Amino acid sequence: MSDTINWKELSEVEKLKYDSNYLRGTLVESLANPITGAIADGDTQISKFHGIYQQWDRDIDKERKHQKLEPAFSFLIRLRMPGGKFTPEQWLKMDAISEKYANHTLKLTTRQTFQLHGVLKKNLKNTIREMNDSLLDTIAACGDVNRNVMSHANPAESPFYAEVIDSAQKISEHLLPKTKAYHEIWLDKKLVADSKTEVEPLYGNRYLPRKFKIAIVVPPNNDCDVFSQDLGFIAIVKNKKIVSYNVVVGGGLGSTFGETKSSES
């Protein structure tokens, strides 16, 4: 832990991110632990950057405690899918994965992506590997980074649909974390023995203080609620071309709910 940082001013999550070895944490060890269906406490924060949330079935909590069993842990897995664009083949693959590894449901989120629920720890790697086989991934779908980039949703409503979807995908790729942790842990790529040589040119070693959200819209439609985003891009159309964008700034990093005083940055 760095001596140049005043850790008293930072939360435990900030310390976890700093000490995570660029989002590796102890996920490899957690996944290999056969004693529990959960992952280590610190890894529950780090796994979010990999698109994973640990959950448990609260409806049967009391009964499991009575039986002296741990909670019925399972995991939510969220895809990174800029603009919600996917092929029919990818839809069918995700449906098959939900039947094979999850709770037989495939949820569509308000940020234009898919979520699986009820995935057991022992099935996490296979689930993510099969998603990647279909050219889908879960990198940065959660966590303190840029989340799934949204864009104009209906191809029938605008001739500029393809252009803004392409921009959403480029923004998403540009803002991805550069660490190789995801590919090492989930796809069995070569492990980096000492990640001190790694850098995160945009995020640094603590990433962002909270999630960051971006959307693109084409007037007169505002199907992404562009003013609720941290960064919103509103297309300026002239002579049947997108010539530029108006940019709006705000979202969760722009204000604190219930705080009436403005703060200096």
PDB file of C-alpha atoms in Angstrom:
ATOM      1  CA  MET A   1       0.000   0.000   0.000  1.00  0.00           C
ATOM      2  CA  SER A   2       1.439   3.371  -1.034  1.00  0.00           C
ATOM      3  CA  ASP A   3       2.824   5.658   1.682  1.00  0.00           C
ATOM      4  CA  THR A   4       2.062   8.714  -0.472  1.00  0.00           C
ATOM      5  CA  ILE A   5      -1.731   8.269  -0.183  1.00  0.00           C
ATOM      6  CA  ASN A   6      -3.694   9.373   2.869  1.00  0.00           C
ATOM      7  CA  TRP A   7      -5.657   6.159   3.349  1.00  0.00           C
ATOM      8  CA  LYS A   8      -7.632   7.618   6.249  1.00  0.00           C
ATOM      9  CA  GLU A   9      -9.532   9.726   3.734  1.00  0.00           C
ATOM     10  CA  LEU A  10     -10.399   6.790   1.483  1.00  0.00           C
ATOM     11  CA  SER A  11     -12.905   3.963   1.796  1.00  0.00           C
ATOM     12  CA  GLU A  12     -12.055   0.283   2.126  1.00  0.00           C
ATOM     13  CA  VAL A  13     -13.146  -0.213  -1.484  1.00  0.00           C
ATOM     14  CA  GLU A  14     -10.499   2.266  -2.648  1.00  0.00           C
ATOM     15  CA  LYS A  15      -7.871   0.285  -0.745  1.00  0.00           C
ATOM     16  CA  LEU A  16      -9.127  -2.960  -2.284  1.00  0.00           C
ATOM     17  CA  LYS A  17      -8.866  -1.549  -5.784  1.00  0.00           C
ATOM     18  CA  TYR A  18      -5.350  -0.262  -5.153  1.00  0.00           C
ATOM     19  CA  ASP A  19      -4.194  -3.592  -3.716  1.00  0.00           C
ATOM     20  CA  SER A  20      -6.025  -5.720  -6.293  1.00  0.00           C
ATOM     21  CA  ASN A  21      -3.040  -6.139  -8.625  1.00  0.00           C
ATOM     22  CA  TYR A  22      -4.980  -4.428 -11.398  1.00  0.00           C
ATOM     23  CA  LEU A  23      -8.301  -6.189 -10.778  1.00  0.00           C
ATOM     24  CA  ARG A  24      -6.897  -9.647 -10.093  1.00  0.00           C
ATOM     25  CA  GLY A  25      -7.460  -9.709  -6.341  1.00  0.00           C
ATOM     26  CA  THR A  26      -7.569 -13.315  -5.162  1.00  0.00           C
ATOM     27  CA  LEU A  27     -10.202 -14.362  -7.695  1.00  0.00           C
ATOM     28  CA  VAL A  28      -8.188 -17.361  -8.901  1.00  0.00           C
ATOM     29  CA  GLU A  29      -7.988 -18.677  -5.346  1.00  0.00           C
ATOM     30  CA  SER A  30     -11.661 -17.894  -4.664  1.00  0.00           C
ATOM     31  CA  LEU A  31     -12.815 -19.812  -7.726  1.00  0.00           C
ATOM     32  CA  ALA A  32     -10.676 -22.805  -6.765  1.00  0.00           C
ATOM     33  CA  ASN A  33     -11.992 -22.965  -3.183  1.00  0.00           C
ATOM     34  CA  PRO A  34     -14.393 -25.961  -3.039  1.00  0.00           C
ATOM     35  CA  ILE A  35     -15.481 -25.337   0.571  1.00  0.00           C
ATOM     36  CA  THR A  36     -17.832 -22.463  -0.165  1.00  0.00           C
ATOM     37  CA  GLY A  37     -20.130 -21.320  -2.946  1.00  0.00           C
ATOM     38  CA  ALA A  38     -19.002 -17.741  -2.319  1.00  0.00           C
ATOM     39  CA  ILE A  39     -15.895 -15.810  -3.240  1.00  0.00           C
ATOM     40  CA  ALA A  40     -13.724 -13.941  -0.732  1.00  0.00           C
ATOM     41  CA  ASP A  41     -15.093 -10.688   0.671  1.00  0.00           C
ATOM     42  CA  GLY A  42     -12.588  -8.501  -1.174  1.00  0.00           C
ATOM     43  CA  ASP A  43     -13.200 -10.353  -4.407  1.00  0.00           C
ATOM     44  CA  THR A  44     -16.908  -9.482  -4.283  1.00  0.00           C
ATOM     45  CA  GLN A  45     -15.852  -5.904  -5.051  1.00  0.00           C
ATOM     46  CA  ILE A  46     -13.170  -6.767  -7.600  1.00  0.00           C
ATOM     47  CA  SER A  47     -15.424  -9.222  -9.462  1.00  0.00           C
ATOM     48  CA  LYS A  48     -17.758  -6.343 -10.359  1.00  0.00           C
ATOM     49  CA  PHE A  49     -15.135  -5.022 -12.751  1.00  0.00           C
ATOM     50  CA  HIS A  50     -15.412  -8.390 -14.508  1.00  0.00           C
ATOM     51  CA  GLY A  51     -19.188  -8.000 -14.853  1.00  0.00           C
ATOM     52  CA  ILE A  52     -20.100 -10.212 -11.883  1.00  0.00           C
ATOM     53  CA  TYR A  53     -22.167  -9.636  -8.725  1.00  0.00           C
ATOM     54  CA  GLN A  54     -22.380 -12.165  -5.917  1.00  0.00           C
ATOM     55  CA  GLN A  55     -25.908 -12.721  -4.619  1.00  0.00           C
ATOM     56  CA  TRP A  56     -27.810 -15.218  -2.484  1.00  0.00           C
ATOM     57  CA  ASP A  57     -31.355 -16.516  -2.203  1.00  0.00           C
ATOM     58  CA  ARG A  58     -32.839 -14.603   0.735  1.00  0.00           C
ATOM     59  CA  ASP A  59     -36.109 -16.526   0.553  1.00  0.00           C
ATOM     60  CA  ILE A  60     -34.443 -19.668   1.896  1.00  0.00           C
ATOM     61  CA  ASP A  61     -31.924 -17.951   4.177  1.00  0.00           C
ATOM     62  CA  LYS A  62     -33.739 -18.833   7.400  1.00  0.00           C
ATOM     63  CA  GLU A  63     -34.089 -22.492   6.484  1.00  0.00           C
ATOM     64  CA  ARG A  64     -30.431 -22.782   5.498  1.00  0.00           C
ATOM     65  CA  LYS A  65     -29.331 -21.195   8.774  1.00  0.00           C
ATOM     66  CA  HIS A  66     -31.519 -23.692  10.612  1.00  0.00           C
ATOM     67  CA  GLN A  67     -29.698 -26.472   8.723  1.00  0.00           C
ATOM     68  CA  LYS A  68     -26.344 -24.809   9.596  1.00  0.00           C
ATOM     69  CA  LEU A  69     -25.637 -24.175   5.925  1.00  0.00           C
ATOM     70  CA  GLU A  70     -24.161 -21.078   4.348  1.00  0.00           C
ATOM     71  CA  PRO A  71     -26.440 -18.860   2.210  1.00  0.00           C
ATOM     72  CA  ALA A  72     -27.367 -20.214  -1.235  1.00  0.00           C
ATOM     73  CA  PHE A  73     -24.830 -18.136  -3.138  1.00  0.00           C
ATOM     74  CA  SER A  74     -25.088 -17.530  -6.862  1.00  0.00           C
ATOM     75  CA  PHE A  75     -23.926 -14.870  -9.299  1.00  0.00           C
ATOM     76  CA  LEU A  76     -25.341 -12.275 -11.649  1.00  0.00           C
ATOM     77  CA  ILE A  77     -23.371 -11.876 -14.879  1.00  0.00           C
ATOM     78  CA  ARG A  78     -23.825  -8.767 -17.021  1.00  0.00           C
ATOM     79  CA  LEU A  79     -22.624  -8.325 -20.597  1.00  0.00           C
ATOM     80  CA  ARG A  80     -20.849  -5.348 -22.116  1.00  0.00           C
ATOM     81  CA  MET A  81     -22.877  -4.728 -25.259  1.00  0.00           C
ATOM     82  CA  PRO A  82     -22.525  -1.117 -26.548  1.00  0.00           C
ATOM     83  CA  GLY A  83     -25.808   0.216 -27.865  1.00  0.00           C
ATOM     84  CA  GLY A  84     -27.464  -3.133 -27.227  1.00  0.00           C
ATOM     85  CA  LYS A  85     -26.309  -4.412 -30.608  1.00  0.00           C
ATOM     86  CA  PHE A  86     -26.165  -8.182 -31.021  1.00  0.00           C
ATOM     87  CA  THR A  87     -26.816 -10.747 -33.731  1.00  0.00           C
ATOM     88  CA  PRO A  88     -29.657 -13.307 -33.799  1.00  0.00           C
ATOM     89  CA  GLU A  89     -27.004 -15.989 -33.301  1.00  0.00           C
ATOM     90  CA  GLN A  90     -25.725 -14.247 -30.182  1.00  0.00           C
ATOM     91  CA  TRP A  91     -29.275 -13.970 -28.826  1.00  0.00           C
ATOM     92  CA  LEU A  92     -29.816 -17.696 -29.295  1.00  0.00           C
ATOM     93  CA  LYS A  93     -26.441 -18.470 -27.714  1.00  0.00           C
ATOM     94  CA  MET A  94     -27.234 -16.359 -24.660  1.00  0.00           C
ATOM     95  CA  ASP A  95     -30.610 -18.067 -24.360  1.00  0.00           C
ATOM     96  CA  ALA A  96     -28.889 -21.461 -24.457  1.00  0.00           C
ATOM     97  CA  ILE A  97     -26.322 -20.358 -21.858  1.00  0.00           C
ATOM     98  CA  SER A  98     -29.122 -19.167 -19.551  1.00  0.00           C
ATOM     99  CA  GLU A  99     -30.715 -22.609 -19.761  1.00  0.00           C
ATOM    100  CA  LYS A 100     -27.417 -24.429 -19.263  1.00  0.00           C
ATOM    101  CA  TYR A 101     -25.799 -22.433 -16.451  1.00  0.00           C
ATOM    102  CA  ALA A 102     -28.257 -19.851 -15.068  1.00  0.00           C
ATOM    103  CA  ASN A 103     -31.840 -19.860 -13.784  1.00  0.00           C
ATOM    104  CA  HIS A 104     -33.362 -20.203 -17.282  1.00  0.00           C
ATOM    105  CA  THR A 105     -34.034 -16.478 -17.639  1.00  0.00           C
ATOM    106  CA  LEU A 106     -32.387 -13.878 -19.834  1.00  0.00           C
ATOM    107  CA  LYS A 107     -32.965 -10.334 -18.616  1.00  0.00           C
ATOM    108  CA  LEU A 108     -32.712  -7.171 -20.702  1.00  0.00           C
ATOM    109  CA  THR A 109     -31.415  -4.222 -18.677  1.00  0.00           C
ATOM    110  CA  THR A 110     -32.158  -0.514 -18.842  1.00  0.00           C
ATOM    111  CA  ARG A 111     -28.616   0.003 -20.178  1.00  0.00           C
ATOM    112  CA  GLN A 112     -29.261  -2.050 -23.309  1.00  0.00           C
ATOM    113  CA  THR A 113     -27.566  -5.257 -22.299  1.00  0.00           C
ATOM    114  CA  PHE A 114     -28.207  -8.798 -21.024  1.00  0.00           C
ATOM    115  CA  GLN A 115     -28.014 -10.182 -17.491  1.00  0.00           C
ATOM    116  CA  LEU A 116     -27.923 -13.768 -16.321  1.00  0.00           C
ATOM    117  CA  HIS A 117     -28.941 -14.709 -12.780  1.00  0.00           C
ATOM    118  CA  GLY A 118     -28.435 -17.797 -10.652  1.00  0.00           C
ATOM    119  CA  VAL A 119     -25.035 -18.854 -11.981  1.00  0.00           C
ATOM    120  CA  LEU A 120     -23.157 -21.028  -9.479  1.00  0.00           C
ATOM    121  CA  LYS A 121     -19.487 -20.376  -8.739  1.00  0.00           C
ATOM    122  CA  LYS A 122     -18.417 -23.659 -10.300  1.00  0.00           C
ATOM    123  CA  ASN A 123     -20.035 -22.565 -13.588  1.00  0.00           C
ATOM    124  CA  LEU A 124     -18.703 -19.003 -13.768  1.00  0.00           C
ATOM    125  CA  LYS A 125     -15.674 -19.722 -15.956  1.00  0.00           C
ATOM    126  CA  ASN A 126     -17.563 -21.894 -18.427  1.00  0.00           C
ATOM    127  CA  THR A 127     -20.358 -19.329 -18.676  1.00  0.00           C
ATOM    128  CA  ILE A 128     -17.982 -16.469 -19.446  1.00  0.00           C
ATOM    129  CA  ARG A 129     -15.899 -18.603 -21.807  1.00  0.00           C
ATOM    130  CA  GLU A 130     -18.961 -19.569 -23.839  1.00  0.00           C
ATOM    131  CA  MET A 131     -20.026 -15.920 -24.008  1.00  0.00           C
ATOM    132  CA  ASN A 132     -16.603 -15.019 -25.374  1.00  0.00           C
ATOM    133  CA  ASP A 133     -16.856 -17.813 -27.924  1.00  0.00           C
ATOM    134  CA  SER A 134     -19.831 -15.848 -29.298  1.00  0.00           C
ATOM    135  CA  LEU A 135     -17.753 -12.621 -29.369  1.00  0.00           C
ATOM    136  CA  LEU A 136     -19.460 -11.258 -26.256  1.00  0.00           C
ATOM    137  CA  ASP A 137     -17.748 -10.255 -23.026  1.00  0.00           C
ATOM    138  CA  THR A 138     -18.468  -8.934 -19.545  1.00  0.00           C
ATOM    139  CA  ILE A 139     -15.447  -6.638 -19.134  1.00  0.00           C
ATOM    140  CA  ALA A 140     -16.306  -3.439 -17.235  1.00  0.00           C
ATOM    141  CA  ALA A 141     -20.038  -4.185 -17.285  1.00  0.00           C
ATOM    142  CA  CYS A 142     -20.000  -3.300 -13.564  1.00  0.00           C
ATOM    143  CA  GLY A 143     -17.509  -1.627 -11.227  1.00  0.00           C
ATOM    144  CA  ASP A 144     -15.963   1.829 -10.962  1.00  0.00           C
ATOM    145  CA  VAL A 145     -15.267   2.269 -14.668  1.00  0.00           C
ATOM    146  CA  ASN A 146     -17.160   3.374 -17.751  1.00  0.00           C
ATOM    147  CA  ARG A 147     -20.247   1.150 -18.028  1.00  0.00           C
ATOM    148  CA  ASN A 148     -22.128  -0.070 -21.093  1.00  0.00           C
ATOM    149  CA  VAL A 149     -22.342   2.819 -23.574  1.00  0.00           C
ATOM    150  CA  MET A 150     -25.914   3.462 -24.685  1.00  0.00           C
ATOM    151  CA  SER A 151     -27.089   4.856 -28.000  1.00  0.00           C
ATOM    152  CA  HIS A 152     -30.175   5.487 -30.094  1.00  0.00           C
ATOM    153  CA  ALA A 153     -32.110   2.252 -29.871  1.00  0.00           C
ATOM    154  CA  ASN A 154     -34.441   1.883 -32.862  1.00  0.00           C
ATOM    155  CA  PRO A 155     -33.009   1.526 -36.391  1.00  0.00           C
ATOM    156  CA  ALA A 156     -36.424   2.398 -37.870  1.00  0.00           C
ATOM    157  CA  GLU A 157     -36.509   5.818 -36.209  1.00  0.00           C
ATOM    158  CA  SER A 158     -33.318   7.330 -37.575  1.00  0.00           C
ATOM    159  CA  PRO A 159     -31.081   6.985 -40.649  1.00  0.00           C
ATOM    160  CA  PHE A 160     -28.163   7.708 -38.300  1.00  0.00           C
ATOM    161  CA  TYR A 161     -28.655   4.595 -36.191  1.00  0.00           C
ATOM    162  CA  ALA A 162     -25.648   2.730 -37.645  1.00  0.00           C
ATOM    163  CA  GLU A 163     -23.383   5.740 -37.175  1.00  0.00           C
ATOM    164  CA  VAL A 164     -24.204   6.311 -33.510  1.00  0.00           C
ATOM    165  CA  ILE A 165     -24.005   2.566 -32.731  1.00  0.00           C
ATOM    166  CA  ASP A 166     -20.531   2.551 -34.282  1.00  0.00           C
ATOM    167  CA  SER A 167     -19.563   5.567 -32.144  1.00  0.00           C
ATOM    168  CA  ALA A 168     -20.877   3.846 -29.011  1.00  0.00           C
ATOM    169  CA  GLN A 169     -18.755   0.797 -29.746  1.00  0.00           C
ATOM    170  CA  LYS A 170     -15.634   2.898 -30.359  1.00  0.00           C
ATOM    171  CA  ILE A 171     -16.149   4.821 -27.117  1.00  0.00           C
ATOM    172  CA  SER A 172     -16.625   1.586 -25.204  1.00  0.00           C
ATOM    173  CA  GLU A 173     -13.444   0.050 -26.604  1.00  0.00           C
ATOM    174  CA  HIS A 174     -11.442   3.199 -25.946  1.00  0.00           C
ATOM    175  CA  LEU A 175     -12.513   3.345 -22.296  1.00  0.00           C
ATOM    176  CA  LEU A 176     -11.966  -0.334 -21.457  1.00  0.00           C
ATOM    177  CA  PRO A 177      -9.501  -1.099 -18.647  1.00  0.00           C
ATOM    178  CA  LYS A 178      -6.148  -2.182 -20.093  1.00  0.00           C
ATOM    179  CA  THR A 179      -5.355  -4.808 -17.452  1.00  0.00           C
ATOM    180  CA  LYS A 180      -5.118  -8.384 -18.728  1.00  0.00           C
ATOM    181  CA  ALA A 181      -6.722  -9.749 -15.544  1.00  0.00           C
ATOM    182  CA  TYR A 182     -10.019 -10.648 -17.244  1.00  0.00           C
ATOM    183  CA  HIS A 183      -8.363 -12.740 -19.947  1.00  0.00           C
ATOM    184  CA  GLU A 184      -6.059 -14.447 -17.453  1.00  0.00           C
ATOM    185  CA  ILE A 185      -8.738 -15.391 -14.936  1.00  0.00           C
ATOM    186  CA  TRP A 186     -11.652 -16.314 -17.182  1.00  0.00           C
ATOM    187  CA  LEU A 187     -10.065 -17.302 -20.484  1.00  0.00           C
ATOM    188  CA  ASP A 188      -6.864 -18.930 -19.165  1.00  0.00           C
ATOM    189  CA  LYS A 189      -4.512 -16.614 -20.989  1.00  0.00           C
ATOM    190  CA  LYS A 190      -0.885 -16.429 -19.858  1.00  0.00           C
ATOM    191  CA  LEU A 191      -0.606 -15.103 -16.316  1.00  0.00           C
ATOM    192  CA  VAL A 192       1.400 -11.956 -15.671  1.00  0.00           C
ATOM    193  CA  ALA A 193       3.667 -12.912 -12.773  1.00  0.00           C
ATOM    194  CA  ASP A 194       4.399  -9.322 -11.810  1.00  0.00           C
ATOM    195  CA  SER A 195       1.842  -6.778 -12.924  1.00  0.00           C
ATOM    196  CA  LYS A 196       3.955  -3.828 -11.739  1.00  0.00           C
ATOM    197  CA  THR A 197       4.904  -3.366 -15.370  1.00  0.00           C
ATOM    198  CA  GLU A 198       1.240  -2.860 -16.257  1.00  0.00           C
ATOM    199  CA  VAL A 199      -0.312   0.586 -16.464  1.00  0.00           C
ATOM    200  CA  GLU A 200      -3.840   1.920 -16.664  1.00  0.00           C
ATOM    201  CA  PRO A 201      -3.222   5.109 -18.664  1.00  0.00           C
ATOM    202  CA  LEU A 202      -6.758   6.389 -18.165  1.00  0.00           C
ATOM    203  CA  TYR A 203      -7.942   4.894 -14.864  1.00  0.00           C
ATOM    204  CA  GLY A 204      -4.754   4.658 -12.799  1.00  0.00           C
ATOM    205  CA  ASN A 205      -4.347   2.079 -10.036  1.00  0.00           C
ATOM    206  CA  ARG A 206      -7.599   2.919  -8.173  1.00  0.00           C
ATOM    207  CA  TYR A 207      -9.838   3.293 -11.226  1.00  0.00           C
ATOM    208  CA  LEU A 208     -12.787   5.700 -10.803  1.00  0.00           C
ATOM    209  CA  PRO A 209     -14.426   6.783  -7.526  1.00  0.00           C
ATOM    210  CA  ARG A 210     -17.711   5.331  -8.830  1.00  0.00           C
ATOM    211  CA  LYS A 211     -19.422   4.112 -12.004  1.00  0.00           C
ATOM    212  CA  PHE A 212     -19.435   6.302 -15.128  1.00  0.00           C
ATOM    213  CA  LYS A 213     -22.171   6.337 -17.771  1.00  0.00           C
ATOM    214  CA  ILE A 214     -22.283   7.592 -21.369  1.00  0.00           C
ATOM    215  CA  ALA A 215     -25.059   7.761 -23.967  1.00  0.00           C
ATOM    216  CA  ILE A 216     -25.602   9.088 -27.495  1.00  0.00           C
ATOM    217  CA  VAL A 217     -28.966  10.281 -28.833  1.00  0.00           C
ATOM    218  CA  VAL A 218     -30.306  11.605 -32.127  1.00  0.00           C
ATOM    219  CA  PRO A 219     -32.948  14.352 -31.722  1.00  0.00           C
ATOM    220  CA  PRO A 220     -35.874  14.514 -31.503  1.00  0.00           C
ATOM    221  CA  ASN A 221     -35.573  11.182 -29.660  1.00  0.00           C
ATOM    222  CA  ASN A 222     -34.150  10.942 -26.156  1.00  0.00           C
ATOM    223  CA  ASP A 223     -34.625   7.221 -25.608  1.00  0.00           C
ATOM    224  CA  CYS A 224     -31.435   6.976 -23.512  1.00  0.00           C
ATOM    225  CA  ASP A 225     -32.396   9.762 -21.075  1.00  0.00           C
ATOM    226  CA  VAL A 226     -29.241  11.595 -22.102  1.00  0.00           C
ATOM    227  CA  PHE A 227     -29.435  14.189 -19.316  1.00  0.00           C
ATOM    228  CA  SER A 228     -29.107  11.519 -16.637  1.00  0.00           C
ATOM    229  CA  GLN A 229     -25.717  10.363 -17.956  1.00  0.00           C
ATOM    230  CA  ASP A 230     -22.269  11.444 -16.802  1.00  0.00           C
ATOM    231  CA  LEU A 231     -21.540  12.287 -20.428  1.00  0.00           C
ATOM    232  CA  GLY A 232     -24.293  12.711 -22.981  1.00  0.00           C
ATOM    233  CA  PHE A 233     -23.768  13.282 -26.701  1.00  0.00           C
ATOM    234  CA  ILE A 234     -26.651  14.888 -28.609  1.00  0.00           C
ATOM    235  CA  ALA A 235     -26.215  14.659 -32.373  1.00  0.00           C
ATOM    236  CA  ILE A 236     -26.276  17.852 -34.429  1.00  0.00           C
ATOM    237  CA  VAL A 237     -27.695  17.059 -37.863  1.00  0.00           C
ATOM    238  CA  LYS A 238     -27.234  19.374 -40.835  1.00  0.00           C
ATOM    239  CA  ASN A 239     -27.847  18.604 -44.494  1.00  0.00           C
ATOM    240  CA  LYS A 240     -28.752  15.033 -43.586  1.00  0.00           C
ATOM    241  CA  LYS A 241     -25.413  14.414 -41.838  1.00  0.00           C
ATOM    242  CA  ILE A 242     -24.222  14.307 -38.240  1.00  0.00           C
ATOM    243  CA  VAL A 243     -21.771  17.195 -38.220  1.00  0.00           C
ATOM    244  CA  SER A 244     -21.052  17.382 -34.480  1.00  0.00           C
ATOM    245  CA  TYR A 245     -22.467  16.750 -31.015  1.00  0.00           C
ATOM    246  CA  ASN A 246     -23.689  18.873 -28.166  1.00  0.00           C
ATOM    247  CA  VAL A 247     -22.163  17.500 -24.957  1.00  0.00           C
ATOM    248  CA  VAL A 248     -23.970  17.466 -21.628  1.00  0.00           C
ATOM    249  CA  VAL A 249     -22.173  16.679 -18.376  1.00  0.00           C
ATOM    250  CA  GLY A 250     -23.623  15.574 -15.060  1.00  0.00           C
ATOM    251  CA  GLY A 251     -24.870  12.211 -13.881  1.00  0.00           C
ATOM    252  CA  GLY A 252     -23.748  10.555 -10.645  1.00  0.00           C
ATOM    253  CA  LEU A 253     -20.342  12.246 -10.598  1.00  0.00           C
ATOM    254  CA  GLY A 254     -21.919  15.660 -11.086  1.00  0.00           C
ATOM    255  CA  SER A 255     -24.038  15.805  -7.931  1.00  0.00           C
ATOM    256  CA  THR A 256     -24.800  14.090  -4.649  1.00  0.00           C
ATOM    257  CA  PHE A 257     -28.416  13.192  -3.914  1.00  0.00           C
ATOM    258  CA  GLY A 258     -29.783  15.275  -1.065  1.00  0.00           C
ATOM    259  CA  GLU A 259     -26.747  17.594  -0.989  1.00  0.00           C
ATOM    260  CA  THR A 260     -27.932  21.183  -1.444  1.00  0.00           C
ATOM    261  CA  LYS A 261     -24.488  22.826  -1.375  1.00  0.00           C
ATOM    262  CA  SER A 262     -22.386  22.826  -4.509  1.00  0.00           C
ATOM    263  CA  SER A 263     -18.837  21.487  -4.210  1.00  0.00           C
ATOM    264  CA  GLU A 264     -15.620  22.702  -5.756  1.00  0.00           C
ATOM    265  CA  SER A 265     -13.688  20.334  -7.981  1.00  0.00           C
TER     266      SER A 265
END
